[in-house]
Amino acid sequence: MNTILTIDTSTTVCSVALFAGTECLASRKDESGNSHSRVIGVFTQEILKEAEANGWNVAAVALSMGPGSYTGLRIGTSFAKGLCYGMDIPLIAIPTLKIMAWAVAQRLKAEGANGDALLCPMIDARRMEVYSAVYDMNLNETETVNAKIIDQESFSDQLASHDIYFFGNGSTKCKDAITNPKAHFIDGVTPLATDMAVMAQEAYDKKEFVDVAYFEPFYLKDFIATKPKSLFS
């Protein structure tokens, strides 16, 4: 049985899963935050041991590629590359915001939501800025991924004609700014390895692999290191 290992480290949640098609064979998740470098190896080792014991052949690694936490993305990317090199298997990169949109689309379709509604995943990017994109219910991108400063005029054009569902850890701080009655907020949505199966399998079937040597995560913005203040200044 060929399987795909999926990894997400783009936010404070670290998750790893193993899929055969869309069937989840094993998964691990840590929500404690900022422990990715400590738990990702443990999770993966446990899952790979389970795969070996059951005769499951890992055919590829699928990685949540960003945007998101700079440090988290670097940890996940370095780890995924190491696995691919060591196991001589291809690497698949999936946009983080699209992973979130896929999960919410499945939920809303099951609930009978308006098919014309739009989906806006948001990842916190400090202050009133978010990493966001807009998708329709079939995951076609209607607004490309960008870093956006949120104010009362944000998404006003789309909200004039569509209901929009906002979700992700960046959406919470936007509730007071985006008050249009067509704006709906869904709490508790985070990118997870367990929501990557469909897109990972599609990419694998089409052989849409990235170059393991040269692939870099999609940071969207450059990392800016700040100098700590002196205790004596």
PDB file of C-alpha atoms in Angstrom:
ATOM      1  CA  MET A   1       0.000   0.000   0.000  1.00  0.00           C
ATOM      2  CA  ASN A   2       1.451   3.370  -1.066  1.00  0.00           C
ATOM      3  CA  THR A   3       0.913   6.120   1.463  1.00  0.00           C
ATOM      4  CA  ILE A   4       1.655   9.848   1.818  1.00  0.00           C
ATOM      5  CA  LEU A   5       3.046  11.433   4.979  1.00  0.00           C
ATOM      6  CA  THR A   6       1.605  14.921   5.581  1.00  0.00           C
ATOM      7  CA  ILE A   7       3.211  17.595   7.770  1.00  0.00           C
ATOM      8  CA  ASP A   8       2.025  20.996   8.990  1.00  0.00           C
ATOM      9  CA  THR A   9       4.119  23.318  11.172  1.00  0.00           C
ATOM     10  CA  SER A  10       2.873  26.660   9.849  1.00  0.00           C
ATOM     11  CA  THR A  11       1.239  27.885  13.080  1.00  0.00           C
ATOM     12  CA  THR A  12       1.556  27.085  16.789  1.00  0.00           C
ATOM     13  CA  VAL A  13       0.043  23.643  16.098  1.00  0.00           C
ATOM     14  CA  CYS A  14       2.380  20.886  14.893  1.00  0.00           C
ATOM     15  CA  SER A  15       0.735  17.935  13.166  1.00  0.00           C
ATOM     16  CA  VAL A  16       1.779  14.851  11.211  1.00  0.00           C
ATOM     17  CA  ALA A  17      -0.452  12.267   9.510  1.00  0.00           C
ATOM     18  CA  LEU A  18      -0.228   9.263   7.219  1.00  0.00           C
ATOM     19  CA  PHE A  19      -2.766   8.616   4.466  1.00  0.00           C
ATOM     20  CA  ALA A  20      -3.605   5.919   1.963  1.00  0.00           C
ATOM     21  CA  GLY A  21      -5.666   7.899  -0.509  1.00  0.00           C
ATOM     22  CA  THR A  22      -8.061   9.783   1.758  1.00  0.00           C
ATOM     23  CA  GLU A  23      -7.988   7.182   4.549  1.00  0.00           C
ATOM     24  CA  CYS A  24      -6.090   8.405   7.585  1.00  0.00           C
ATOM     25  CA  LEU A  25      -3.935   5.553   8.878  1.00  0.00           C
ATOM     26  CA  ALA A  26      -2.239   7.448  11.722  1.00  0.00           C
ATOM     27  CA  SER A  27      -1.965  10.996  13.031  1.00  0.00           C
ATOM     28  CA  ARG A  28      -0.339  13.031  15.766  1.00  0.00           C
ATOM     29  CA  LYS A  29      -0.940  16.629  16.901  1.00  0.00           C
ATOM     30  CA  ASP A  30       0.593  18.995  19.447  1.00  0.00           C
ATOM     31  CA  GLU A  31      -1.203  22.236  20.348  1.00  0.00           C
ATOM     32  CA  SER A  32       1.083  23.428  23.125  1.00  0.00           C
ATOM     33  CA  GLY A  33       2.826  25.885  20.785  1.00  0.00           C
ATOM     34  CA  ASN A  34       6.463  26.502  19.889  1.00  0.00           C
ATOM     35  CA  SER A  35       7.481  22.876  20.434  1.00  0.00           C
ATOM     36  CA  HIS A  36       7.709  21.872  16.774  1.00  0.00           C
ATOM     37  CA  SER A  37      11.413  21.051  16.799  1.00  0.00           C
ATOM     38  CA  ARG A  38      10.896  18.768  19.785  1.00  0.00           C
ATOM     39  CA  VAL A  39       7.792  16.857  18.722  1.00  0.00           C
ATOM     40  CA  ILE A  40       7.947  16.602  14.919  1.00  0.00           C
ATOM     41  CA  GLY A  41      10.691  13.962  14.993  1.00  0.00           C
ATOM     42  CA  VAL A  42       8.939  11.957  17.706  1.00  0.00           C
ATOM     43  CA  PHE A  43       5.605  12.051  15.864  1.00  0.00           C
ATOM     44  CA  THR A  44       7.155  11.037  12.559  1.00  0.00           C
ATOM     45  CA  GLN A  45       9.208   8.226  14.056  1.00  0.00           C
ATOM     46  CA  GLU A  46       6.131   6.787  15.747  1.00  0.00           C
ATOM     47  CA  ILE A  47       4.108   6.927  12.532  1.00  0.00           C
ATOM     48  CA  LEU A  48       6.894   5.467  10.386  1.00  0.00           C
ATOM     49  CA  LYS A  49       7.302   2.575  12.835  1.00  0.00           C
ATOM     50  CA  GLU A  50       3.581   1.930  12.553  1.00  0.00           C
ATOM     51  CA  ALA A  51       3.861   2.065   8.754  1.00  0.00           C
ATOM     52  CA  GLU A  52       6.720  -0.437   8.761  1.00  0.00           C
ATOM     53  CA  ALA A  53       4.877  -2.793  11.077  1.00  0.00           C
ATOM     54  CA  ASN A  54       1.854  -2.789   8.781  1.00  0.00           C
ATOM     55  CA  GLY A  55       3.764  -2.976   5.506  1.00  0.00           C
ATOM     56  CA  TRP A  56       2.735   0.511   4.403  1.00  0.00           C
ATOM     57  CA  ASN A  57       5.176   1.987   1.873  1.00  0.00           C
ATOM     58  CA  VAL A  58       5.591   5.764   2.241  1.00  0.00           C
ATOM     59  CA  ALA A  59       5.590   7.091  -1.323  1.00  0.00           C
ATOM     60  CA  ALA A  60       5.870  10.849  -0.709  1.00  0.00           C
ATOM     61  CA  VAL A  61       5.901  13.632   1.858  1.00  0.00           C
ATOM     62  CA  ALA A  62       3.379  16.487   1.582  1.00  0.00           C
ATOM     63  CA  LEU A  63       4.238  19.719   3.369  1.00  0.00           C
ATOM     64  CA  SER A  64       2.142  22.742   4.302  1.00  0.00           C
ATOM     65  CA  MET A  65       4.236  25.388   2.503  1.00  0.00           C
ATOM     66  CA  GLY A  66       3.037  28.645   4.084  1.00  0.00           C
ATOM     67  CA  PRO A  67       2.470  31.451   4.653  1.00  0.00           C
ATOM     68  CA  GLY A  68       2.686  31.246   8.402  1.00  0.00           C
ATOM     69  CA  SER A  69       5.208  31.274  11.212  1.00  0.00           C
ATOM     70  CA  TYR A  70       8.712  31.853   9.840  1.00  0.00           C
ATOM     71  CA  THR A  71      10.321  29.557  12.400  1.00  0.00           C
ATOM     72  CA  GLY A  72       7.631  26.906  12.129  1.00  0.00           C
ATOM     73  CA  LEU A  73       7.862  26.804   8.344  1.00  0.00           C
ATOM     74  CA  ARG A  74      11.645  26.465   8.446  1.00  0.00           C
ATOM     75  CA  ILE A  75      11.434  23.585  10.920  1.00  0.00           C
ATOM     76  CA  GLY A  76       8.841  21.743   8.856  1.00  0.00           C
ATOM     77  CA  THR A  77      10.633  22.333   5.565  1.00  0.00           C
ATOM     78  CA  SER A  78      14.034  21.221   6.841  1.00  0.00           C
ATOM     79  CA  PHE A  79      12.528  18.113   8.380  1.00  0.00           C
ATOM     80  CA  ALA A  80      10.509  17.204   5.285  1.00  0.00           C
ATOM     81  CA  LYS A  81      13.528  17.672   3.030  1.00  0.00           C
ATOM     82  CA  GLY A  82      15.593  15.402   5.262  1.00  0.00           C
ATOM     83  CA  LEU A  83      12.937  12.698   5.079  1.00  0.00           C
ATOM     84  CA  CYS A  84      12.715  12.933   1.306  1.00  0.00           C
ATOM     85  CA  TYR A  85      16.487  12.750   0.893  1.00  0.00           C
ATOM     86  CA  GLY A  86      16.843   9.859   3.309  1.00  0.00           C
ATOM     87  CA  MET A  87      13.920   7.847   1.914  1.00  0.00           C
ATOM     88  CA  ASP A  88      14.460   8.881  -1.730  1.00  0.00           C
ATOM     89  CA  ILE A  89      10.851   9.976  -2.168  1.00  0.00           C
ATOM     90  CA  PRO A  90       9.308  13.142  -3.691  1.00  0.00           C
ATOM     91  CA  LEU A  91       8.147  16.259  -1.867  1.00  0.00           C
ATOM     92  CA  ILE A  92       4.738  17.859  -2.380  1.00  0.00           C
ATOM     93  CA  ALA A  93       4.057  21.453  -1.273  1.00  0.00           C
ATOM     94  CA  ILE A  94       0.490  22.582  -0.507  1.00  0.00           C
ATOM     95  CA  PRO A  95      -0.517  26.207   0.249  1.00  0.00           C
ATOM     96  CA  THR A  96      -1.384  26.547   3.920  1.00  0.00           C
ATOM     97  CA  LEU A  97      -4.361  28.846   3.386  1.00  0.00           C
ATOM     98  CA  LYS A  98      -5.822  26.412   0.851  1.00  0.00           C
ATOM     99  CA  ILE A  99      -5.585  23.597   3.410  1.00  0.00           C
ATOM    100  CA  MET A 100      -7.699  25.671   5.785  1.00  0.00           C
ATOM    101  CA  ALA A 101     -10.163  26.599   3.042  1.00  0.00           C
ATOM    102  CA  TRP A 102     -10.577  22.933   2.051  1.00  0.00           C
ATOM    103  CA  ALA A 103     -11.480  21.938   5.605  1.00  0.00           C
ATOM    104  CA  VAL A 104     -14.057  24.716   5.987  1.00  0.00           C
ATOM    105  CA  ALA A 105     -15.535  24.077   2.524  1.00  0.00           C
ATOM    106  CA  GLN A 106     -16.243  20.450   3.464  1.00  0.00           C
ATOM    107  CA  ARG A 107     -17.952  21.554   6.667  1.00  0.00           C
ATOM    108  CA  LEU A 108     -20.083  24.225   4.995  1.00  0.00           C
ATOM    109  CA  LYS A 109     -21.119  21.970   2.114  1.00  0.00           C
ATOM    110  CA  ALA A 110     -22.250  19.341   4.624  1.00  0.00           C
ATOM    111  CA  GLU A 111     -24.288  22.029   6.386  1.00  0.00           C
ATOM    112  CA  GLY A 112     -25.915  23.147   3.132  1.00  0.00           C
ATOM    113  CA  ALA A 113     -24.305  26.571   3.009  1.00  0.00           C
ATOM    114  CA  ASN A 114     -24.824  28.945   0.080  1.00  0.00           C
ATOM    115  CA  GLY A 115     -22.735  27.709  -2.844  1.00  0.00           C
ATOM    116  CA  ASP A 116     -21.913  31.295  -3.841  1.00  0.00           C
ATOM    117  CA  ALA A 117     -20.253  32.032  -0.513  1.00  0.00           C
ATOM    118  CA  LEU A 118     -16.548  32.856  -0.361  1.00  0.00           C
ATOM    119  CA  LEU A 119     -13.925  31.525   2.031  1.00  0.00           C
ATOM    120  CA  CYS A 120     -11.249  33.711   3.595  1.00  0.00           C
ATOM    121  CA  PRO A 121      -8.627  31.890   5.689  1.00  0.00           C
ATOM    122  CA  MET A 122      -6.485  34.225   7.798  1.00  0.00           C
ATOM    123  CA  ILE A 123      -3.205  33.650   9.606  1.00  0.00           C
ATOM    124  CA  ASP A 124      -2.071  36.205  12.173  1.00  0.00           C
ATOM    125  CA  ALA A 125       0.783  38.405  10.960  1.00  0.00           C
ATOM    126  CA  ARG A 126       1.026  40.766  13.974  1.00  0.00           C
ATOM    127  CA  ARG A 127      -0.962  43.900  14.854  1.00  0.00           C
ATOM    128  CA  MET A 128      -3.911  44.282  12.431  1.00  0.00           C
ATOM    129  CA  GLU A 129      -2.134  42.520   9.583  1.00  0.00           C
ATOM    130  CA  VAL A 130      -3.038  39.048   8.365  1.00  0.00           C
ATOM    131  CA  TYR A 131      -1.937  36.619   5.678  1.00  0.00           C
ATOM    132  CA  SER A 132      -5.085  35.902   3.710  1.00  0.00           C
ATOM    133  CA  ALA A 133      -6.566  34.734   0.427  1.00  0.00           C
ATOM    134  CA  VAL A 134     -10.114  34.328  -0.852  1.00  0.00           C
ATOM    135  CA  TYR A 135     -11.506  31.141  -2.413  1.00  0.00           C
ATOM    136  CA  ASP A 136     -14.873  30.114  -3.744  1.00  0.00           C
ATOM    137  CA  MET A 137     -16.527  26.947  -2.462  1.00  0.00           C
ATOM    138  CA  ASN A 138     -14.705  24.878  -5.109  1.00  0.00           C
ATOM    139  CA  LEU A 139     -11.357  26.246  -3.903  1.00  0.00           C
ATOM    140  CA  ASN A 140     -10.775  28.451  -6.933  1.00  0.00           C
ATOM    141  CA  GLU A 141      -8.689  31.413  -5.799  1.00  0.00           C
ATOM    142  CA  THR A 142     -10.583  34.694  -6.280  1.00  0.00           C
ATOM    143  CA  GLU A 143      -8.041  36.816  -4.399  1.00  0.00           C
ATOM    144  CA  THR A 144      -4.404  35.807  -4.303  1.00  0.00           C
ATOM    145  CA  VAL A 145      -2.437  35.282  -1.107  1.00  0.00           C
ATOM    146  CA  ASN A 146      -1.311  38.585   0.397  1.00  0.00           C
ATOM    147  CA  ALA A 147      -0.409  40.357   3.606  1.00  0.00           C
ATOM    148  CA  LYS A 148      -3.325  42.648   4.355  1.00  0.00           C
ATOM    149  CA  ILE A 149      -3.886  45.313   7.013  1.00  0.00           C
ATOM    150  CA  ILE A 150      -7.489  44.978   8.132  1.00  0.00           C
ATOM    151  CA  ASP A 151      -9.787  47.976   8.548  1.00  0.00           C
ATOM    152  CA  GLN A 152     -13.505  48.696   8.143  1.00  0.00           C
ATOM    153  CA  GLU A 153     -13.212  48.832   4.354  1.00  0.00           C
ATOM    154  CA  SER A 154     -11.492  45.464   4.009  1.00  0.00           C
ATOM    155  CA  PHE A 155     -13.310  43.036   1.671  1.00  0.00           C
ATOM    156  CA  SER A 156     -16.099  45.583   1.122  1.00  0.00           C
ATOM    157  CA  ASP A 157     -16.281  44.883  -2.624  1.00  0.00           C
ATOM    158  CA  GLN A 158     -16.685  41.140  -2.143  1.00  0.00           C
ATOM    159  CA  LEU A 159     -19.109  41.554   0.761  1.00  0.00           C
ATOM    160  CA  ALA A 160     -21.381  43.689  -1.415  1.00  0.00           C
ATOM    161  CA  SER A 161     -22.387  40.577  -3.342  1.00  0.00           C
ATOM    162  CA  HIS A 162     -21.215  37.525  -1.380  1.00  0.00           C
ATOM    163  CA  ASP A 163     -21.336  36.032   2.070  1.00  0.00           C
ATOM    164  CA  ILE A 164     -17.761  35.531   3.250  1.00  0.00           C
ATOM    165  CA  TYR A 165     -16.638  33.099   5.931  1.00  0.00           C
ATOM    166  CA  PHE A 166     -13.552  34.270   7.815  1.00  0.00           C
ATOM    167  CA  PHE A 167     -11.518  31.799   9.864  1.00  0.00           C
ATOM    168  CA  GLY A 168      -8.049  31.047  11.181  1.00  0.00           C
ATOM    169  CA  ASN A 169      -6.067  32.586  14.038  1.00  0.00           C
ATOM    170  CA  GLY A 170      -5.909  35.920  12.198  1.00  0.00           C
ATOM    171  CA  SER A 171      -9.671  36.290  11.920  1.00  0.00           C
ATOM    172  CA  THR A 172     -10.389  36.761  15.629  1.00  0.00           C
ATOM    173  CA  LYS A 173      -8.846  40.221  15.755  1.00  0.00           C
ATOM    174  CA  CYS A 174     -10.819  41.254  12.656  1.00  0.00           C
ATOM    175  CA  LYS A 175     -14.303  40.821  14.106  1.00  0.00           C
ATOM    176  CA  ASP A 176     -14.539  44.392  15.384  1.00  0.00           C
ATOM    177  CA  ALA A 177     -13.351  45.839  12.064  1.00  0.00           C
ATOM    178  CA  ILE A 178     -15.387  43.723   9.628  1.00  0.00           C
ATOM    179  CA  THR A 179     -18.996  44.190  10.733  1.00  0.00           C
ATOM    180  CA  ASN A 180     -20.849  43.689   7.459  1.00  0.00           C
ATOM    181  CA  PRO A 181     -23.842  41.333   8.003  1.00  0.00           C
ATOM    182  CA  LYS A 182     -22.557  39.146   5.179  1.00  0.00           C
ATOM    183  CA  ALA A 183     -19.339  38.489   7.134  1.00  0.00           C
ATOM    184  CA  HIS A 184     -19.366  35.270   9.152  1.00  0.00           C
ATOM    185  CA  PHE A 185     -16.614  34.170  11.516  1.00  0.00           C
ATOM    186  CA  ILE A 186     -15.766  30.551  12.310  1.00  0.00           C
ATOM    187  CA  ASP A 187     -13.637  29.920  15.392  1.00  0.00           C
ATOM    188  CA  GLY A 188     -11.148  27.139  16.010  1.00  0.00           C
ATOM    189  CA  VAL A 189      -9.886  26.566  12.464  1.00  0.00           C
ATOM    190  CA  THR A 190      -6.171  25.840  12.112  1.00  0.00           C
ATOM    191  CA  PRO A 191      -4.163  24.202   9.321  1.00  0.00           C
ATOM    192  CA  LEU A 192      -3.694  20.501  10.061  1.00  0.00           C
ATOM    193  CA  ALA A 193      -1.907  17.563   8.456  1.00  0.00           C
ATOM    194  CA  THR A 194      -5.169  15.612   8.618  1.00  0.00           C
ATOM    195  CA  ASP A 195      -6.785  18.052   6.159  1.00  0.00           C
ATOM    196  CA  MET A 196      -4.122  17.613   3.459  1.00  0.00           C
ATOM    197  CA  ALA A 197      -5.019  14.175   2.082  1.00  0.00           C
ATOM    198  CA  VAL A 198      -7.146  15.104  -0.937  1.00  0.00           C
ATOM    199  CA  MET A 199      -4.801  17.779  -2.274  1.00  0.00           C
ATOM    200  CA  ALA A 200      -1.726  15.666  -1.524  1.00  0.00           C
ATOM    201  CA  GLN A 201      -3.137  12.685  -3.413  1.00  0.00           C
ATOM    202  CA  GLU A 202      -4.150  14.859  -6.375  1.00  0.00           C
ATOM    203  CA  ALA A 203      -0.643  16.327  -6.544  1.00  0.00           C
ATOM    204  CA  TYR A 204       0.913  12.884  -6.289  1.00  0.00           C
ATOM    205  CA  ASP A 205      -1.250  11.472  -9.083  1.00  0.00           C
ATOM    206  CA  LYS A 206      -0.278  14.419 -11.316  1.00  0.00           C
ATOM    207  CA  LYS A 207       3.385  14.160 -10.241  1.00  0.00           C
ATOM    208  CA  GLU A 208       3.327  17.773  -9.077  1.00  0.00           C
ATOM    209  CA  PHE A 209       6.480  17.580  -6.981  1.00  0.00           C
ATOM    210  CA  VAL A 210       8.841  20.353  -5.887  1.00  0.00           C
ATOM    211  CA  ASP A 211      12.624  20.253  -6.117  1.00  0.00           C
ATOM    212  CA  VAL A 212      13.810  18.964  -2.751  1.00  0.00           C
ATOM    213  CA  ALA A 213      17.175  20.716  -3.088  1.00  0.00           C
ATOM    214  CA  TYR A 214      15.847  24.169  -3.923  1.00  0.00           C
ATOM    215  CA  PHE A 215      12.378  24.342  -2.407  1.00  0.00           C
ATOM    216  CA  GLU A 216      11.794  27.154   0.092  1.00  0.00           C
ATOM    217  CA  PRO A 217       8.602  27.738   2.071  1.00  0.00           C
ATOM    218  CA  PHE A 218       6.322  30.609   1.105  1.00  0.00           C
ATOM    219  CA  TYR A 219       7.116  33.133   3.819  1.00  0.00           C
ATOM    220  CA  LEU A 220       5.296  36.001   2.031  1.00  0.00           C
ATOM    221  CA  LYS A 221       7.282  38.488   4.130  1.00  0.00           C
ATOM    222  CA  ASP A 222      10.952  38.468   5.062  1.00  0.00           C
ATOM    223  CA  PHE A 223      11.823  37.601   8.635  1.00  0.00           C
ATOM    224  CA  ILE A 224      12.930  40.671  10.598  1.00  0.00           C
ATOM    225  CA  ALA A 225      15.011  40.004  13.665  1.00  0.00           C
ATOM    226  CA  THR A 226      14.753  42.596  16.390  1.00  0.00           C
ATOM    227  CA  LYS A 227      17.530  43.447  18.798  1.00  0.00           C
ATOM    228  CA  PRO A 228      16.489  42.862  22.410  1.00  0.00           C
ATOM    229  CA  LYS A 229      16.429  45.937  24.604  1.00  0.00           C
ATOM    230  CA  SER A 230      19.204  46.266  27.150  1.00  0.00           C
ATOM    231  CA  LEU A 231      18.122  45.915  30.736  1.00  0.00           C
ATOM    232  CA  PHE A 232      20.268  48.945  31.519  1.00  0.00           C
ATOM    233  CA  SER A 233      19.136  51.297  28.725  1.00  0.00           C
TER     234      SER A 233
END
